């Protein structure tokens, strides 16, 4: 009864599981903590919107919107981003005149995927937006501060660049260079491609495709290649024609304030005021930004023009379209945003609410994080369950499995909120139980034996203790003291793990290490800790002590640990 | 430029925000903590699946599936539940032979909504499933234990019932009563309606609509009204005909084990072995369960047959269809599930993986929680931001607003991971700043004044301290000590809040109180704490001290607090 279709997830989507989920959740919690640190509150909007809500918001990209089938009733589309639903929400809730909202959710785009680079059809965005009428550039600066705190906390300090620009500065340059008013947005789109294409190609698009005069394009070319910080602002102000342009003036005043505030907030180091940044979406009205890192640009950007993309194939075998190996495709920006003062008014019809915000591309941040962790092997240390205690039993001939006794003990632990498990077998063998604990790197075993139970005692055994540790062979405790004794040891282990990390100078940031050069570890994963050796080391330590069955090479440390009392 | 369509979310969907989000998040974190306590790991599957994956899994309910429009490429549908995607995931990942997975995500059903009762078209499910070949009924019992721990932690102890039954017992009864083999599933569906309809109606459906002989229906009627625990099992075993039926035997052996294990796990109190429980979905093969609470059943269940549903209306004004006020619609079950041993095989074609699981309906749990909190006013205490410190400034004539100084101080706090904010105005008035802090119940103010800054000092003021408190007027600290001093006070406040709750005997469970009779509070919200009085109380205490501007009745406590130094 095998199904007649290929078993897969839809094109451009994937299942997330195992360590990937753990790493992604750590990224989410890092981002969420910073959002809350800046007063963020969260909202949740439906995954689909009325089709009309999305209409006319995304320009050329509207063709990438997923529609729901017409099954009678309203016509709906899957959300394309979180910004338009946020503006729709503000327009519907007139009593909310200001809010710092964050929203972490999936969005949908029928684009060509490049899966391993984190370019998906279904992907997460983490948005933080400040809505409300305020004095100029203070919220704008806080958004950038939020971004630096997130990337610093992810361990990316020094490895990312925040490209900044201002729509009014760009528009001013275009006006002064002689771009006709009706061509400004389309010429702006061409400029935006400078991170993927050399100037010669962009110039060709402006002149040949978009009909701009060659001398106008050349004048633009002199400006849009410039980057800097305050020095660039000085240079712009020094140009008389630019300085006389009204749009330029407003943009430069904003940018001057922004750079000053960012300096106060120690966020200027990673910033590059970059006149080539234009951003595709129409709705931006002020400052715009994009955060890039290694791998953001396509591999070919520095050399020849990018090779032509493969022709899009249609049909159910859509996964063949994955462009992960296409060198002309980079990871892209890891965060981007800007000010959009008119979007809410497109819904409300009146009552604008000025907004500025940023969106973090978690799938891309994840791809980069995972590649780094794979490079330094720290990925291997991630645990994907959080179980702290495995309750197991052993016995000699006639061993019953002690199921009900194991049930009673694990129940006591559950009721004390200790994460724990038992084997689901009535009569499990001890090596099987150790193996199961070992696979999931469970740090503690509680071992039940008939003789010990007769005295109301059980053994606590910390996995992987080194030779010479006073509790290496485990320690017998009264069942009535078990919870207390376990909590004490769990707490001590947590403290030791923390100390070890500090001692090693590890830069473990909420469980995710960013610095390539250091030995890596993840908060939940103890084994990298030098004070807490691996299970295999214990097994060999035990072997040296001559405590194990002689000679034979056991298949796993778990079997070694089982020792001679095993019931099999 | 107002849009030409009605601004709304699609029918059966809603935006979540404010306190509702905070309460819902607390429910999620309560549930997640228990899932992890039982070794759960999480996976995330796409929101849509290939249409073929969902085909043939939901029987009559398939008509409720949302399809995506055919825009070229694969045909997809929004997921209807999290169970079928989980089975598809297991079938695609052959290396995973066992897993305890949890999944918290939205699912989609084109049903008639009853919004305030938590019956939505887009709604959250929280699923926990144990997959793998194990000894009988141990995982099944753990699923029930998980449910009791979640509801107990939500504060629902004693207010819910876990209805248990077993497909093989039901099938055995049907066989013994004389139901033809090909009518068993449809008769089972009729029985399942006994929580909404009286027996007379169900009998009518069996005989008139489904063509069952009247004497067969009557024999079924004798059994399916029975409820109990072990006593019911004894009664079933005592019936010779039933005892001789093979399906019954298997079901009763399972049920006997299950009840024994649940007793070990102290989970038997809330259980009702209920022969009227049948569950709609075809894929269950063993134990089934459904958890109900007050409001689960329609208001009319005890009386006359339920009134006919209003005819479904079509068209864009779909929200008129909301059945929230329809007395024939209850909240329904708050959790449900069972064993499904054959579903993975429907995808893999071979290699069954037996599964048992449960799904929690968070929107319904939320509706009930919110109604309870509204009844005891605890809803009012919920804060929706977590900001701990508001950094503000004041000054006399020529006050500059001290923007850059406020920026420096708040930056220091952010970099120390203290949740804090400033006014986004260059020259904010002090009452405005206090008001903003008060609205969000921010517990601490850091106040900058020019004279104090000249000595590198700022004032820490805990909001709402009572008359006589040594720090009632705030305390001046060196800027260099600010972080340390604030952290000390934040920690102390947290401890006091905890102590106050214990002292009051409040049953605050991860921030959500379930017991109606007690005075309520939420972890994040301090004001209910008797040791930490409300802002208004401070204002009146200040007034008594004669520290405020005389006579005039200030509009708010914030204005009172501003006092005579105000710069406006």
PDB file of C-alpha atoms in Angstrom, chain B residues 278-496:
ATOM      1  CA  UNK B 278     -15.397   6.746  19.973  1.00  0.00           C
ATOM      2  CA  UNK B 279     -13.430   9.618  18.268  1.00  0.00           C
ATOM      3  CA  UNK B 280     -14.106  10.544  14.679  1.00  0.00           C
ATOM      4  CA  UNK B 281     -10.827   9.861  12.890  1.00  0.00           C
ATOM      5  CA  UNK B 282     -10.352   6.516  11.221  1.00  0.00           C
ATOM      6  CA  UNK B 283      -6.688   6.051  11.973  1.00  0.00           C
ATOM      7  CA  UNK B 284      -6.903   5.149  15.668  1.00  0.00           C
ATOM      8  CA  UNK B 285      -6.168   1.512  16.442  1.00  0.00           C
ATOM      9  CA  UNK B 286      -5.996   1.259  20.234  1.00  0.00           C
ATOM     10  CA  UNK B 287      -6.580   3.421  23.268  1.00  0.00           C
ATOM     11  CA  UNK B 288      -8.375   6.732  22.597  1.00  0.00           C
ATOM     12  CA  UNK B 289      -8.953   9.680  24.907  1.00  0.00           C
ATOM     13  CA  UNK B 290     -10.473  13.094  25.091  1.00  0.00           C
ATOM     14  CA  UNK B 291     -10.153  15.657  27.875  1.00  0.00           C
ATOM     15  CA  UNK B 292     -13.169  17.776  28.730  1.00  0.00           C
ATOM     16  CA  UNK B 293     -13.809  20.523  31.238  1.00  0.00           C
ATOM     17  CA  UNK B 294     -16.555  22.945  32.164  1.00  0.00           C
ATOM     18  CA  UNK B 295     -17.898  24.485  28.972  1.00  0.00           C
ATOM     19  CA  UNK B 296     -16.732  21.629  26.763  1.00  0.00           C
ATOM     20  CA  UNK B 297     -20.241  20.351  26.161  1.00  0.00           C
ATOM     21  CA  UNK B 298     -22.910  22.534  24.544  1.00  0.00           C
ATOM     22  CA  UNK B 299     -25.232  24.283  26.986  1.00  0.00           C
ATOM     23  CA  UNK B 300     -28.182  22.312  25.664  1.00  0.00           C
ATOM     24  CA  UNK B 301     -26.775  18.825  26.111  1.00  0.00           C
ATOM     25  CA  UNK B 302     -28.803  17.999  29.200  1.00  0.00           C
ATOM     26  CA  UNK B 303     -32.136  19.110  27.831  1.00  0.00           C
ATOM     27  CA  UNK B 304     -33.861  18.959  24.496  1.00  0.00           C
ATOM     28  CA  UNK B 305     -32.183  17.937  21.285  1.00  0.00           C
ATOM     29  CA  UNK B 306     -29.823  20.716  20.129  1.00  0.00           C
ATOM     30  CA  UNK B 307     -31.425  23.437  18.007  1.00  0.00           C
ATOM     31  CA  UNK B 308     -30.637  23.269  14.312  1.00  0.00           C
ATOM     32  CA  UNK B 309     -27.551  25.159  13.263  1.00  0.00           C
ATOM     33  CA  UNK B 310     -28.083  28.327  11.314  1.00  0.00           C
ATOM     34  CA  UNK B 311     -27.677  27.838   7.578  1.00  0.00           C
ATOM     35  CA  UNK B 312     -24.176  28.689   6.429  1.00  0.00           C
ATOM     36  CA  UNK B 313     -23.935  32.018   4.668  1.00  0.00           C
ATOM     37  CA  UNK B 314     -21.492  32.621   1.864  1.00  0.00           C
ATOM     38  CA  UNK B 315     -19.754  35.824   0.887  1.00  0.00           C
ATOM     39  CA  UNK B 316     -17.142  38.220   2.115  1.00  0.00           C
ATOM     40  CA  UNK B 317     -19.026  39.138   5.316  1.00  0.00           C
ATOM     41  CA  UNK B 318     -18.185  35.703   6.634  1.00  0.00           C
ATOM     42  CA  UNK B 319     -17.756  36.888  10.169  1.00  0.00           C
ATOM     43  CA  UNK B 320     -21.522  36.916  10.534  1.00  0.00           C
ATOM     44  CA  UNK B 321     -21.275  33.169  10.633  1.00  0.00           C
ATOM     45  CA  UNK B 322     -19.554  33.196  13.989  1.00  0.00           C
ATOM     46  CA  UNK B 323     -21.379  30.706  16.208  1.00  0.00           C
ATOM     47  CA  UNK B 324     -19.992  31.996  19.496  1.00  0.00           C
ATOM     48  CA  UNK B 325     -23.514  32.652  20.804  1.00  0.00           C
ATOM     49  CA  UNK B 326     -24.997  29.383  19.575  1.00  0.00           C
ATOM     50  CA  UNK B 327     -25.911  27.345  22.697  1.00  0.00           C
ATOM     51  CA  UNK B 328     -25.586  24.123  20.709  1.00  0.00           C
ATOM     52  CA  UNK B 329     -21.844  24.792  20.346  1.00  0.00           C
ATOM     53  CA  UNK B 330     -19.590  24.051  23.300  1.00  0.00           C
ATOM     54  CA  UNK B 331     -15.886  24.707  23.595  1.00  0.00           C
ATOM     55  CA  UNK B 332     -15.364  21.025  22.832  1.00  0.00           C
ATOM     56  CA  UNK B 333     -12.552  18.903  24.156  1.00  0.00           C
ATOM     57  CA  UNK B 334      -9.388  20.691  25.287  1.00  0.00           C
ATOM     58  CA  UNK B 335      -7.136  17.767  24.364  1.00  0.00           C
ATOM     59  CA  UNK B 336      -7.592  14.493  22.540  1.00  0.00           C
ATOM     60  CA  UNK B 337      -5.666  11.682  20.965  1.00  0.00           C
ATOM     61  CA  UNK B 338      -4.993   7.988  20.902  1.00  0.00           C
ATOM     62  CA  UNK B 339      -2.930   5.194  19.461  1.00  0.00           C
ATOM     63  CA  UNK B 340      -2.465   4.978  15.684  1.00  0.00           C
ATOM     64  CA  UNK B 341      -0.250   2.063  14.707  1.00  0.00           C
ATOM     65  CA  UNK B 342      -0.896   1.996  10.962  1.00  0.00           C
ATOM     66  CA  UNK B 343      -0.631   5.619   9.810  1.00  0.00           C
ATOM     67  CA  UNK B 344       3.119   5.693   9.112  1.00  0.00           C
ATOM     68  CA  UNK B 345       2.691   2.593   6.954  1.00  0.00           C
ATOM     69  CA  UNK B 346       0.181   4.436   4.773  1.00  0.00           C
ATOM     70  CA  UNK B 347       3.142   6.556   3.626  1.00  0.00           C
ATOM     71  CA  UNK B 348       6.098   4.221   3.849  1.00  0.00           C
ATOM     72  CA  UNK B 349       4.312   1.274   2.239  1.00  0.00           C
ATOM     73  CA  UNK B 350       6.171  -0.957   4.667  1.00  0.00           C
ATOM     74  CA  UNK B 351       7.839  -0.594   8.040  1.00  0.00           C
ATOM     75  CA  UNK B 352       5.070   0.426  10.383  1.00  0.00           C
ATOM     76  CA  UNK B 353       6.031   2.577  13.337  1.00  0.00           C
ATOM     77  CA  UNK B 354       3.461   2.305  16.133  1.00  0.00           C
ATOM     78  CA  UNK B 355       2.533   5.709  17.571  1.00  0.00           C
ATOM     79  CA  UNK B 356       0.483   7.125  20.396  1.00  0.00           C
ATOM     80  CA  UNK B 357      -0.097  10.819  20.947  1.00  0.00           C
ATOM     81  CA  UNK B 358      -2.168  13.689  22.186  1.00  0.00           C
ATOM     82  CA  UNK B 359      -3.070  17.115  20.872  1.00  0.00           C
ATOM     83  CA  UNK B 360      -3.853  20.082  23.119  1.00  0.00           C
ATOM     84  CA  UNK B 361      -6.223  22.733  21.780  1.00  0.00           C
ATOM     85  CA  UNK B 362      -4.512  25.864  23.001  1.00  0.00           C
ATOM     86  CA  UNK B 363      -7.114  28.316  21.707  1.00  0.00           C
ATOM     87  CA  UNK B 364      -9.789  26.558  23.745  1.00  0.00           C
ATOM     88  CA  UNK B 365      -7.537  26.331  26.793  1.00  0.00           C
ATOM     89  CA  UNK B 366      -6.864  30.039  26.296  1.00  0.00           C
ATOM     90  CA  UNK B 367     -10.578  30.904  26.066  1.00  0.00           C
ATOM     91  CA  UNK B 368     -11.312  29.115  29.314  1.00  0.00           C
ATOM     92  CA  UNK B 369      -8.244  30.597  31.049  1.00  0.00           C
ATOM     93  CA  UNK B 370      -9.155  34.089  29.943  1.00  0.00           C
ATOM     94  CA  UNK B 371     -12.748  33.741  31.099  1.00  0.00           C
ATOM     95  CA  UNK B 372     -11.520  32.605  34.505  1.00  0.00           C
ATOM     96  CA  UNK B 373      -9.036  35.472  34.731  1.00  0.00           C
ATOM     97  CA  UNK B 374     -11.704  37.965  33.742  1.00  0.00           C
ATOM     98  CA  UNK B 375     -13.975  36.580  36.455  1.00  0.00           C
ATOM     99  CA  UNK B 376     -11.409  37.066  39.206  1.00  0.00           C
ATOM    100  CA  UNK B 377      -9.909  40.264  37.704  1.00  0.00           C
ATOM    101  CA  UNK B 378      -6.433  38.720  37.527  1.00  0.00           C
ATOM    102  CA  UNK B 379      -6.416  39.618  33.828  1.00  0.00           C
ATOM    103  CA  UNK B 380      -5.948  43.261  34.800  1.00  0.00           C
ATOM    104  CA  UNK B 381      -2.645  42.495  36.460  1.00  0.00           C
ATOM    105  CA  UNK B 382      -0.955  41.116  33.369  1.00  0.00           C
ATOM    106  CA  UNK B 383       1.805  43.361  32.006  1.00  0.00           C
ATOM    107  CA  UNK B 384       2.415  43.240  28.310  1.00  0.00           C
ATOM    108  CA  UNK B 385       5.924  44.628  28.261  1.00  0.00           C
ATOM    109  CA  UNK B 386       8.774  43.402  30.403  1.00  0.00           C
ATOM    110  CA  UNK B 387      10.618  46.733  30.653  1.00  0.00           C
ATOM    111  CA  UNK B 388      12.229  47.070  34.099  1.00  0.00           C
ATOM    112  CA  UNK B 389      13.650  50.566  33.945  1.00  0.00           C
ATOM    113  CA  UNK B 390      12.545  53.875  32.434  1.00  0.00           C
ATOM    114  CA  UNK B 391      15.454  56.313  32.077  1.00  0.00           C
ATOM    115  CA  UNK B 392      14.102  59.869  32.312  1.00  0.00           C
ATOM    116  CA  UNK B 393      15.340  63.403  32.851  1.00  0.00           C
ATOM    117  CA  UNK B 394      14.082  66.646  34.321  1.00  0.00           C
ATOM    118  CA  UNK B 395      15.373  70.186  34.681  1.00  0.00           C
ATOM    119  CA  UNK B 396      14.378  73.770  35.321  1.00  0.00           C
ATOM    120  CA  UNK B 397      14.409  76.720  32.956  1.00  0.00           C
ATOM    121  CA  UNK B 398      16.494  76.107  29.836  1.00  0.00           C
ATOM    122  CA  UNK B 399      16.158  72.332  30.250  1.00  0.00           C
ATOM    123  CA  UNK B 400      17.812  70.701  27.205  1.00  0.00           C
ATOM    124  CA  UNK B 401      16.136  67.320  27.587  1.00  0.00           C
ATOM    125  CA  UNK B 402      19.478  65.667  28.355  1.00  0.00           C
ATOM    126  CA  UNK B 403      18.950  63.381  25.351  1.00  0.00           C
ATOM    127  CA  UNK B 404      22.538  62.308  24.909  1.00  0.00           C
ATOM    128  CA  UNK B 405      22.920  61.710  28.636  1.00  0.00           C
ATOM    129  CA  UNK B 406      19.763  59.584  28.672  1.00  0.00           C
ATOM    130  CA  UNK B 407      21.129  57.731  25.661  1.00  0.00           C
ATOM    131  CA  UNK B 408      24.391  57.005  27.430  1.00  0.00           C
ATOM    132  CA  UNK B 409      22.663  55.727  30.538  1.00  0.00           C
ATOM    133  CA  UNK B 410      20.140  53.547  28.726  1.00  0.00           C
ATOM    134  CA  UNK B 411      22.950  52.179  26.557  1.00  0.00           C
ATOM    135  CA  UNK B 412      24.819  51.131  29.675  1.00  0.00           C
ATOM    136  CA  UNK B 413      21.690  49.317  30.890  1.00  0.00           C
ATOM    137  CA  UNK B 414      21.049  47.617  27.535  1.00  0.00           C
ATOM    138  CA  UNK B 415      24.627  46.426  27.388  1.00  0.00           C
ATOM    139  CA  UNK B 416      24.087  44.933  30.862  1.00  0.00           C
ATOM    140  CA  UNK B 417      20.961  43.145  29.554  1.00  0.00           C
ATOM    141  CA  UNK B 418      18.619  45.248  31.679  1.00  0.00           C
ATOM    142  CA  UNK B 419      15.313  45.801  29.905  1.00  0.00           C
ATOM    143  CA  UNK B 420      14.954  49.550  29.680  1.00  0.00           C
ATOM    144  CA  UNK B 421      13.627  52.442  27.651  1.00  0.00           C
ATOM    145  CA  UNK B 422      13.791  56.212  27.178  1.00  0.00           C
ATOM    146  CA  UNK B 423      11.335  58.698  25.758  1.00  0.00           C
ATOM    147  CA  UNK B 424      11.836  59.213  22.015  1.00  0.00           C
ATOM    148  CA  UNK B 425      11.494  62.969  22.488  1.00  0.00           C
ATOM    149  CA  UNK B 426      14.440  65.359  22.541  1.00  0.00           C
ATOM    150  CA  UNK B 427      12.846  67.431  25.321  1.00  0.00           C
ATOM    151  CA  UNK B 428      10.231  65.310  27.091  1.00  0.00           C
ATOM    152  CA  UNK B 429       8.379  66.662  30.091  1.00  0.00           C
ATOM    153  CA  UNK B 430       8.776  64.754  33.331  1.00  0.00           C
ATOM    154  CA  UNK B 431       5.045  64.001  33.777  1.00  0.00           C
ATOM    155  CA  UNK B 432       4.960  62.556  30.261  1.00  0.00           C
ATOM    156  CA  UNK B 433       7.857  60.311  31.109  1.00  0.00           C
ATOM    157  CA  UNK B 434       6.275  59.160  34.369  1.00  0.00           C
ATOM    158  CA  UNK B 435       2.993  58.599  32.609  1.00  0.00           C
ATOM    159  CA  UNK B 436       4.664  56.447  29.967  1.00  0.00           C
ATOM    160  CA  UNK B 437       6.385  54.388  32.684  1.00  0.00           C
ATOM    161  CA  UNK B 438       3.120  54.108  34.613  1.00  0.00           C
ATOM    162  CA  UNK B 439       1.057  52.928  31.645  1.00  0.00           C
ATOM    163  CA  UNK B 440       3.428  50.029  31.154  1.00  0.00           C
ATOM    164  CA  UNK B 441       3.780  49.381  34.911  1.00  0.00           C
ATOM    165  CA  UNK B 442       7.573  49.815  34.665  1.00  0.00           C
ATOM    166  CA  UNK B 443       8.852  49.132  38.197  1.00  0.00           C
ATOM    167  CA  UNK B 444      11.923  51.419  38.281  1.00  0.00           C
ATOM    168  CA  UNK B 445      12.759  54.937  37.097  1.00  0.00           C
ATOM    169  CA  UNK B 446      16.284  56.248  36.699  1.00  0.00           C
ATOM    170  CA  UNK B 447      16.061  60.035  36.868  1.00  0.00           C
ATOM    171  CA  UNK B 448      18.714  62.345  35.431  1.00  0.00           C
ATOM    172  CA  UNK B 449      19.072  65.947  36.609  1.00  0.00           C
ATOM    173  CA  UNK B 450      21.750  68.432  35.649  1.00  0.00           C
ATOM    174  CA  UNK B 451      22.949  69.063  39.198  1.00  0.00           C
ATOM    175  CA  UNK B 452      23.200  65.367  39.990  1.00  0.00           C
ATOM    176  CA  UNK B 453      24.922  64.602  36.694  1.00  0.00           C
ATOM    177  CA  UNK B 454      27.555  67.196  37.537  1.00  0.00           C
ATOM    178  CA  UNK B 455      28.471  64.893  40.431  1.00  0.00           C
ATOM    179  CA  UNK B 456      28.228  61.818  38.168  1.00  0.00           C
ATOM    180  CA  UNK B 457      25.103  60.758  40.030  1.00  0.00           C
ATOM    181  CA  UNK B 458      21.571  59.699  39.070  1.00  0.00           C
ATOM    182  CA  UNK B 459      18.508  58.845  41.103  1.00  0.00           C
ATOM    183  CA  UNK B 460      16.964  55.371  41.219  1.00  0.00           C
ATOM    184  CA  UNK B 461      13.293  55.521  42.104  1.00  0.00           C
ATOM    185  CA  UNK B 462      11.241  52.407  42.650  1.00  0.00           C
ATOM    186  CA  UNK B 463       7.721  53.158  41.506  1.00  0.00           C
ATOM    187  CA  UNK B 464       4.943  52.810  44.026  1.00  0.00           C
ATOM    188  CA  UNK B 465       6.846  52.512  47.294  1.00  0.00           C
ATOM    189  CA  UNK B 466       4.751  53.114  50.394  1.00  0.00           C
ATOM    190  CA  UNK B 467       5.070  55.960  52.876  1.00  0.00           C
ATOM    191  CA  UNK B 468       7.872  55.224  55.269  1.00  0.00           C
ATOM    192  CA  UNK B 469       9.974  53.152  52.909  1.00  0.00           C
ATOM    193  CA  UNK B 470      13.591  54.345  53.226  1.00  0.00           C
ATOM    194  CA  UNK B 471      13.894  54.720  49.436  1.00  0.00           C
ATOM    195  CA  UNK B 472      10.478  56.258  48.903  1.00  0.00           C
ATOM    196  CA  UNK B 473      11.978  59.478  47.518  1.00  0.00           C
ATOM    197  CA  UNK B 474      14.492  57.575  45.435  1.00  0.00           C
ATOM    198  CA  UNK B 475      18.149  57.109  46.121  1.00  0.00           C
ATOM    199  CA  UNK B 476      21.119  58.876  44.524  1.00  0.00           C
ATOM    200  CA  UNK B 477      23.828  56.580  43.221  1.00  0.00           C
ATOM    201  CA  UNK B 478      27.024  57.074  41.271  1.00  0.00           C
ATOM    202  CA  UNK B 479      26.564  56.388  37.555  1.00  0.00           C
ATOM    203  CA  UNK B 480      29.408  53.908  37.806  1.00  0.00           C
ATOM    204  CA  UNK B 481      27.397  51.953  40.379  1.00  0.00           C
ATOM    205  CA  UNK B 482      24.065  52.214  38.583  1.00  0.00           C
ATOM    206  CA  UNK B 483      24.029  48.774  36.969  1.00  0.00           C
ATOM    207  CA  UNK B 484      25.056  47.072  40.200  1.00  0.00           C
ATOM    208  CA  UNK B 485      22.514  49.014  42.262  1.00  0.00           C
ATOM    209  CA  UNK B 486      19.711  48.346  39.790  1.00  0.00           C
ATOM    210  CA  UNK B 487      20.454  44.639  39.536  1.00  0.00           C
ATOM    211  CA  UNK B 488      20.418  44.393  43.325  1.00  0.00           C
ATOM    212  CA  UNK B 489      17.013  46.075  43.489  1.00  0.00           C
ATOM    213  CA  UNK B 490      15.558  44.081  40.598  1.00  0.00           C
ATOM    214  CA  UNK B 491      16.665  40.875  42.280  1.00  0.00           C
ATOM    215  CA  UNK B 492      15.266  41.982  45.632  1.00  0.00           C
ATOM    216  CA  UNK B 493      11.985  42.969  44.052  1.00  0.00           C
ATOM    217  CA  UNK B 494      11.729  39.596  42.345  1.00  0.00           C
ATOM    218  CA  UNK B 495      12.366  37.826  45.641  1.00  0.00           C
ATOM    219  CA  UNK B 496       9.824  39.993  47.467  1.00  0.00           C
TER     220      UNK B 496
END
